PDB file of C-alpha atoms in Angstrom:
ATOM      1  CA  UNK A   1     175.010  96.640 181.968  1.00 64.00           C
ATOM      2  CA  UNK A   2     172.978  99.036 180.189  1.00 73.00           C
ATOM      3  CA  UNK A   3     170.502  99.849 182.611  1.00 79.00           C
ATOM      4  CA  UNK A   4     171.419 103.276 183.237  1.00 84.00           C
ATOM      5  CA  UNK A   5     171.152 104.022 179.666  1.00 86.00           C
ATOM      6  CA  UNK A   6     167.662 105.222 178.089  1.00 91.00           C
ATOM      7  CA  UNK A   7     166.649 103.120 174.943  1.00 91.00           C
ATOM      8  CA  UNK A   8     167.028 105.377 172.027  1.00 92.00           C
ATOM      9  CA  UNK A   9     166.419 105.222 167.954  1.00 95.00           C
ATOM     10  CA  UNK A  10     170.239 105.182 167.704  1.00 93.00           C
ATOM     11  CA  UNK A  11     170.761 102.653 170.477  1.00 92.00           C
ATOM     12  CA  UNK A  12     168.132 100.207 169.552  1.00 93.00           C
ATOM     13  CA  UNK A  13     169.733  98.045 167.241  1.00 94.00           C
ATOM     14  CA  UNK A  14     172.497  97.590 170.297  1.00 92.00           C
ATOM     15  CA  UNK A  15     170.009  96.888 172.779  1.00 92.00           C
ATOM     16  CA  UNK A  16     168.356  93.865 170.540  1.00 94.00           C
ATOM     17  CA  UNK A  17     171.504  92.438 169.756  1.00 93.00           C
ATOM     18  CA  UNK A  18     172.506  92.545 173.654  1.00 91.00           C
ATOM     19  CA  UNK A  19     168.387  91.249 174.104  1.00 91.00           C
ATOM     20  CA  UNK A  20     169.052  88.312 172.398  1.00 93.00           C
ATOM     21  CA  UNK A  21     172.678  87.416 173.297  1.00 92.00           C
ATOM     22  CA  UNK A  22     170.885  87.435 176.648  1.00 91.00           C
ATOM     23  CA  UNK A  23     167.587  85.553 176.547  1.00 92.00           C
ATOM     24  CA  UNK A  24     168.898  82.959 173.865  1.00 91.00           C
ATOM     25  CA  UNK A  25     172.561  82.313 175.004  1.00 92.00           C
ATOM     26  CA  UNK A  26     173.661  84.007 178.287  1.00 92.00           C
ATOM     27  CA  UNK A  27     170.637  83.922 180.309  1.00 92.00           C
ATOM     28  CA  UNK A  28     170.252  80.005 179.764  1.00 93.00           C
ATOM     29  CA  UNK A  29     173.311  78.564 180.402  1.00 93.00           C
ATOM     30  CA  UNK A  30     172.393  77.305 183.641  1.00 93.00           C
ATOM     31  CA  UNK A  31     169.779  75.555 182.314  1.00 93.00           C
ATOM     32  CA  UNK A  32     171.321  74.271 179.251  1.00 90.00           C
ATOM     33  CA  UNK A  33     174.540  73.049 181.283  1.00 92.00           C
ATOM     34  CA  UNK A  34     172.113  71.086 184.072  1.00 93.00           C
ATOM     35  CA  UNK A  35     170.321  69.586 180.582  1.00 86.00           C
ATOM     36  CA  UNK A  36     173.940  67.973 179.701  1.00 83.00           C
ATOM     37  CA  UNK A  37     174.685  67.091 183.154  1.00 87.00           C
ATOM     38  CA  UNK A  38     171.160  65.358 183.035  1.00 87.00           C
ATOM     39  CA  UNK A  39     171.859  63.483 180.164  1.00 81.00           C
ATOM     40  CA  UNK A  40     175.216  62.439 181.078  1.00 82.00           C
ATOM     41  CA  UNK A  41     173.781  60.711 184.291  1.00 84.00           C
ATOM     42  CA  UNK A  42     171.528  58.519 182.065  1.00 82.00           C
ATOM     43  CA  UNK A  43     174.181  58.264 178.870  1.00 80.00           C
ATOM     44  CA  UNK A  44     177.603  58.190 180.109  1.00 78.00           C
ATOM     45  CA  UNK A  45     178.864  57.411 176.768  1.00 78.00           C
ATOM     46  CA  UNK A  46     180.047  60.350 174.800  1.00 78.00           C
ATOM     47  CA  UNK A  47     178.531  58.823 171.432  1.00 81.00           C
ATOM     48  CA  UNK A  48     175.267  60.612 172.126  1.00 80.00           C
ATOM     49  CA  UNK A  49     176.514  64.163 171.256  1.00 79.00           C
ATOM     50  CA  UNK A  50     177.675  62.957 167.759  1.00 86.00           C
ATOM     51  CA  UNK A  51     173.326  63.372 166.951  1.00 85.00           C
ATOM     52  CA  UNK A  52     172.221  66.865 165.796  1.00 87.00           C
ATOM     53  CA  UNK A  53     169.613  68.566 167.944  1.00 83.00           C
ATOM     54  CA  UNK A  54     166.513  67.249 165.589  1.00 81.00           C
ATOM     55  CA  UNK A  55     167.563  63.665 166.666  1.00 83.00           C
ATOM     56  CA  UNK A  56     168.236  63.826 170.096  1.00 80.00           C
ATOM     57  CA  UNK A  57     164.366  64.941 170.047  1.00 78.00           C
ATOM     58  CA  UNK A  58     162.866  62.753 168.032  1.00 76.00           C
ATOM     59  CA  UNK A  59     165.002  60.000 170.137  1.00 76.00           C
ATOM     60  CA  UNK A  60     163.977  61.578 173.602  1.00 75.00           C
ATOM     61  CA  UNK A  61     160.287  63.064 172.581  1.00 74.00           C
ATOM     62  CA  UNK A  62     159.197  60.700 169.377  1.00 70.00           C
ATOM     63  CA  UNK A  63     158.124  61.769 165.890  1.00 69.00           C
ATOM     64  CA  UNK A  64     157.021  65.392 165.139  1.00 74.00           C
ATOM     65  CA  UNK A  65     154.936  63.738 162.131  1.00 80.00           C
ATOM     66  CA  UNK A  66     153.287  61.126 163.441  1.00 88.00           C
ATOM     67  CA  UNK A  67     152.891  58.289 160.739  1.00 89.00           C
ATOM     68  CA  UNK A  68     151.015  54.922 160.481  1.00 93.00           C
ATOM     69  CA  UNK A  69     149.721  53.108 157.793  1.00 94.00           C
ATOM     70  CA  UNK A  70     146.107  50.931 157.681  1.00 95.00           C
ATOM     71  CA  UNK A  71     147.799  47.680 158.205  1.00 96.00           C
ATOM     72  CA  UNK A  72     149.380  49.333 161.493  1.00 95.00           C
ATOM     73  CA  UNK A  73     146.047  50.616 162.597  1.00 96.00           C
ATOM     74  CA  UNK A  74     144.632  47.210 162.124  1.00 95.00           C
ATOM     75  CA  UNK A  75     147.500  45.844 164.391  1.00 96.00           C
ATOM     76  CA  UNK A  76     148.465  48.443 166.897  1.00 96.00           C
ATOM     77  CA  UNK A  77     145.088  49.879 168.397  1.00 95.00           C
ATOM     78  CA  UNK A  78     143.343  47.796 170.900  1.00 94.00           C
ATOM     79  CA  UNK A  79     139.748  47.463 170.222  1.00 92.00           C
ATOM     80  CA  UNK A  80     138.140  46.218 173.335  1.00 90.00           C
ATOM     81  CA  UNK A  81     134.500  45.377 174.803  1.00 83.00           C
ATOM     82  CA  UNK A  82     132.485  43.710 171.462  1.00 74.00           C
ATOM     83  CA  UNK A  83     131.623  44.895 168.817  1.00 64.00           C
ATOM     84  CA  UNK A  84     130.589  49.171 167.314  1.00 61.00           C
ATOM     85  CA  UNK A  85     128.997  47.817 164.418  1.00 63.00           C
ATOM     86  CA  UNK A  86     131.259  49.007 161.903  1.00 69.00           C
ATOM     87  CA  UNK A  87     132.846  51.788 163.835  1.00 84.00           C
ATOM     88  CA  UNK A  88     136.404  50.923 164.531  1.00 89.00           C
ATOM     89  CA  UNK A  89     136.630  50.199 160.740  1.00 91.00           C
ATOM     90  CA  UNK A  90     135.386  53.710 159.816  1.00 95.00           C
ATOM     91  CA  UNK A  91     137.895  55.412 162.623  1.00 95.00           C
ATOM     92  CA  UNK A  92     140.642  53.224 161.444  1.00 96.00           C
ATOM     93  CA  UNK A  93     139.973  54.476 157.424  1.00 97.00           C
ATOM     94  CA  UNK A  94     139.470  58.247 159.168  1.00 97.00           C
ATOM     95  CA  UNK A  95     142.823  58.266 161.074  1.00 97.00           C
ATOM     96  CA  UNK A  96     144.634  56.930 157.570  1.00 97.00           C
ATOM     97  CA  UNK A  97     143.559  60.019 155.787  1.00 96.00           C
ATOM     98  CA  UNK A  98     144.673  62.531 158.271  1.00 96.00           C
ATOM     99  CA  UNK A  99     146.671  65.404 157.616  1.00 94.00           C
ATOM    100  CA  UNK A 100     150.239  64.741 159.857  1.00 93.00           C
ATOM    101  CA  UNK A 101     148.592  67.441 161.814  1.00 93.00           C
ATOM    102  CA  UNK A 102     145.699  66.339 162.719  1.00 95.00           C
ATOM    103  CA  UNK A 103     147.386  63.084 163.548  1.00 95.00           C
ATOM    104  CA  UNK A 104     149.229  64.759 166.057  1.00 93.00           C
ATOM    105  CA  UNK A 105     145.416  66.434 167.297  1.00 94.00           C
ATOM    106  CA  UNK A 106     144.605  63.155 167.693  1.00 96.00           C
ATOM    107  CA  UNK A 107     146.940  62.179 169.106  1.00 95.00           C
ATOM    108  CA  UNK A 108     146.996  64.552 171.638  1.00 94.00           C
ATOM    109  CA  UNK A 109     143.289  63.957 171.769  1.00 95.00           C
ATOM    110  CA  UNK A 110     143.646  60.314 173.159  1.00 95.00           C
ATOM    111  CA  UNK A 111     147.065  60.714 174.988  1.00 94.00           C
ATOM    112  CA  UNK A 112     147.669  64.228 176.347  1.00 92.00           C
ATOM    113  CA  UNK A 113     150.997  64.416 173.807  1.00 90.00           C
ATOM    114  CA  UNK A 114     150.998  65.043 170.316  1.00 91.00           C
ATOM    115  CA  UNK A 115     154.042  62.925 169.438  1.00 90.00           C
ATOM    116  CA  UNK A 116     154.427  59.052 169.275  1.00 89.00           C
ATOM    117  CA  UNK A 117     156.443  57.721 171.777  1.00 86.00           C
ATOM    118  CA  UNK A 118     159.896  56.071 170.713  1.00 79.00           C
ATOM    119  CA  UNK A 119     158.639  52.683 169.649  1.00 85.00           C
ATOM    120  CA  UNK A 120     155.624  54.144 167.451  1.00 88.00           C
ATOM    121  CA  UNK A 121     151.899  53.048 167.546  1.00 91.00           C
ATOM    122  CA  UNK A 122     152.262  49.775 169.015  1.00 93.00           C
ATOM    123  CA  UNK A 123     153.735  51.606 172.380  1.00 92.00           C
ATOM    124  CA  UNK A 124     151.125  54.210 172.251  1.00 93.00           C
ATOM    125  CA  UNK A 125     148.841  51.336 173.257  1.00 95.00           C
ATOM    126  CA  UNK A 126     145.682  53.081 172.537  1.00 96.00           C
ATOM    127  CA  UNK A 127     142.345  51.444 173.462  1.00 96.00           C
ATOM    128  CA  UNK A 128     139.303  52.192 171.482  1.00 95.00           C
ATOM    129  CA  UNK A 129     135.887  51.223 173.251  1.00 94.00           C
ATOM    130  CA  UNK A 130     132.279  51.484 172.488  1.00 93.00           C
ATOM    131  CA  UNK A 131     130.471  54.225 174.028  1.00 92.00           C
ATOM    132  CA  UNK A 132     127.236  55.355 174.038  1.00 90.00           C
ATOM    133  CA  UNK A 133     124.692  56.830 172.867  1.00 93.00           C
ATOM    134  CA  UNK A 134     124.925  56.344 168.705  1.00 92.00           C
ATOM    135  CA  UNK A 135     125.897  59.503 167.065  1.00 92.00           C
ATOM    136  CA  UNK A 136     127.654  61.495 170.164  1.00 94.00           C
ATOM    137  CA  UNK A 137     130.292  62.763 170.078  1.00 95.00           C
ATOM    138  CA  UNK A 138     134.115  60.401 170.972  1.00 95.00           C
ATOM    139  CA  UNK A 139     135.322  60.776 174.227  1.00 95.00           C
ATOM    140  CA  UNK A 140     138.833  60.503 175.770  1.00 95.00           C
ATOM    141  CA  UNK A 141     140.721  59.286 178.657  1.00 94.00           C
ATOM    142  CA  UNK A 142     144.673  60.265 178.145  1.00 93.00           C
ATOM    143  CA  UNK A 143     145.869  58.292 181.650  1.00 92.00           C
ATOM    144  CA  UNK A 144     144.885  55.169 180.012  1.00 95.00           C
ATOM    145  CA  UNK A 145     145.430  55.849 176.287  1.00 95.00           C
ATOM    146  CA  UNK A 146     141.208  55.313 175.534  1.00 96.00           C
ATOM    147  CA  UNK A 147     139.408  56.551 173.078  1.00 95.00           C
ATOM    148  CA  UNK A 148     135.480  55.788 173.419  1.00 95.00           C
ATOM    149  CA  UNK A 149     133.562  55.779 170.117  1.00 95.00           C
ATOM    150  CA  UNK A 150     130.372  55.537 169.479  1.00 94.00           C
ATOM    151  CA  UNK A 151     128.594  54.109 166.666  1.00 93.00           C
ATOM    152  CA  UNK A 152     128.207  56.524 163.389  1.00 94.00           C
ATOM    153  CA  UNK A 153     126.350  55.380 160.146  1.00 93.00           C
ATOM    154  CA  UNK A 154     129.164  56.920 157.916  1.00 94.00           C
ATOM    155  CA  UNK A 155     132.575  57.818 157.607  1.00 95.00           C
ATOM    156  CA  UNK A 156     131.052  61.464 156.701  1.00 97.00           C
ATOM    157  CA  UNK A 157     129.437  61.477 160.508  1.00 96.00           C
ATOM    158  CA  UNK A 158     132.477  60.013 161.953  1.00 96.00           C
ATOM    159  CA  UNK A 159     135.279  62.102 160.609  1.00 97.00           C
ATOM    160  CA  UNK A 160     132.480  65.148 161.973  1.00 97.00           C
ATOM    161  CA  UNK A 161     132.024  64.278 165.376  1.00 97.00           C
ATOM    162  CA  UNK A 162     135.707  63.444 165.660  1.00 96.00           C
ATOM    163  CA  UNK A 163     137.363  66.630 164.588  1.00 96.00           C
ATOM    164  CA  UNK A 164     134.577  68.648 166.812  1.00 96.00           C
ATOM    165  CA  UNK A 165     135.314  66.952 169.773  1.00 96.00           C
ATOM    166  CA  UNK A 166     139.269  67.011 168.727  1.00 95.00           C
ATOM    167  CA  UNK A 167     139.174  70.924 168.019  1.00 94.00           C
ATOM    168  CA  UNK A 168     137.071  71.731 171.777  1.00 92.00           C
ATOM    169  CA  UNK A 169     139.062  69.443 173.872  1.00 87.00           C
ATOM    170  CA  UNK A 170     142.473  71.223 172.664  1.00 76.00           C
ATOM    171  CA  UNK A 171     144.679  71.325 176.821  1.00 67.00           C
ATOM    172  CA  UNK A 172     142.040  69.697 178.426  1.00 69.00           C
ATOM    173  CA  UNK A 173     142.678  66.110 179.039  1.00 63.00           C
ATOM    174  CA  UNK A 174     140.314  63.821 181.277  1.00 59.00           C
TER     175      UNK A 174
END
């Protein structure tokens, strides 16, 4: 209860302790009890609650850091429809000198989720096209994982063009 009583100076400390016993514990035990039914229908083995929280959602959601390497750039992203004169090289030495964060921005740029999916780069399946015209700024399509660059004369112009279009297409995915 409480709700008959005024919130005072001398009461307050009560009232956030009973505030958060609610709205972190009490209030969403429905929600966290249909979670573990949830994952019992797709895991009926007991083994999965041996992993602490942090795994379970790197398991279920992917890495919080996204990480990849040149060599797995070179492999993993799909560069289709001929040649950007020089472009995909430039992106590729741009994405391997990104902050973790802006890999995620990226990330979220291209696919709508800032997280690699279990299985890392190669099942992110990103495709990176030529677009047109030289110098504008990359586009995205996040429901099939394409990124469409344009040609740039410099890493310089690149890494530019990128992180404007990256930091004004934050939420809004085409």
């Amino acid at each position: 209860g409480g709700a008959e009583r005024a919130l005072s100076i001398a009461n307050l400390d009560d009232f956030v302790e009973c505030a958060a016993q609610w709205w972190l514990r009490d209030g969403i035990i429905p929600q966290v009890e249909a979670f573990r039914l949830g994952v019992e229908d797709v895991c009926d083995s007991t083994a999965i609650w041996a992993f602490e929280a942090e795994e379970l959602q790197e398991l279920m959601c992917g890495a919080t850091a996204p990480q990849w390497t040149e060599k797995d750039l070179k492999q993993h992203l799909k560069f289709r429809g001929g040649s950007n004169t020089g472009s995909p090289l430039l992106l590729i030495e741009e994405l391997v000198r990104m902050t973790p964060e802006r890999k995620s921005q990226f990330l979220e740029f291209v696919t709508a989720c800032p997280r690699l999916p279990h299985g890392g780069l190669a099942a992110a399946e990103i495709a990176v096209v030529p677009a047109q015209p030289k110098g504008s700024l990359p586009r995205a399509h996040t429901c099939t994982n394409e990124l469409q660059l344009p040609s740039y004369d410099s890493l310089e112009e690149l890494s530019a063009k990128l992180r404007e279009a990256m930091d004004n297409a934050r939420g809004m995915y085409e």
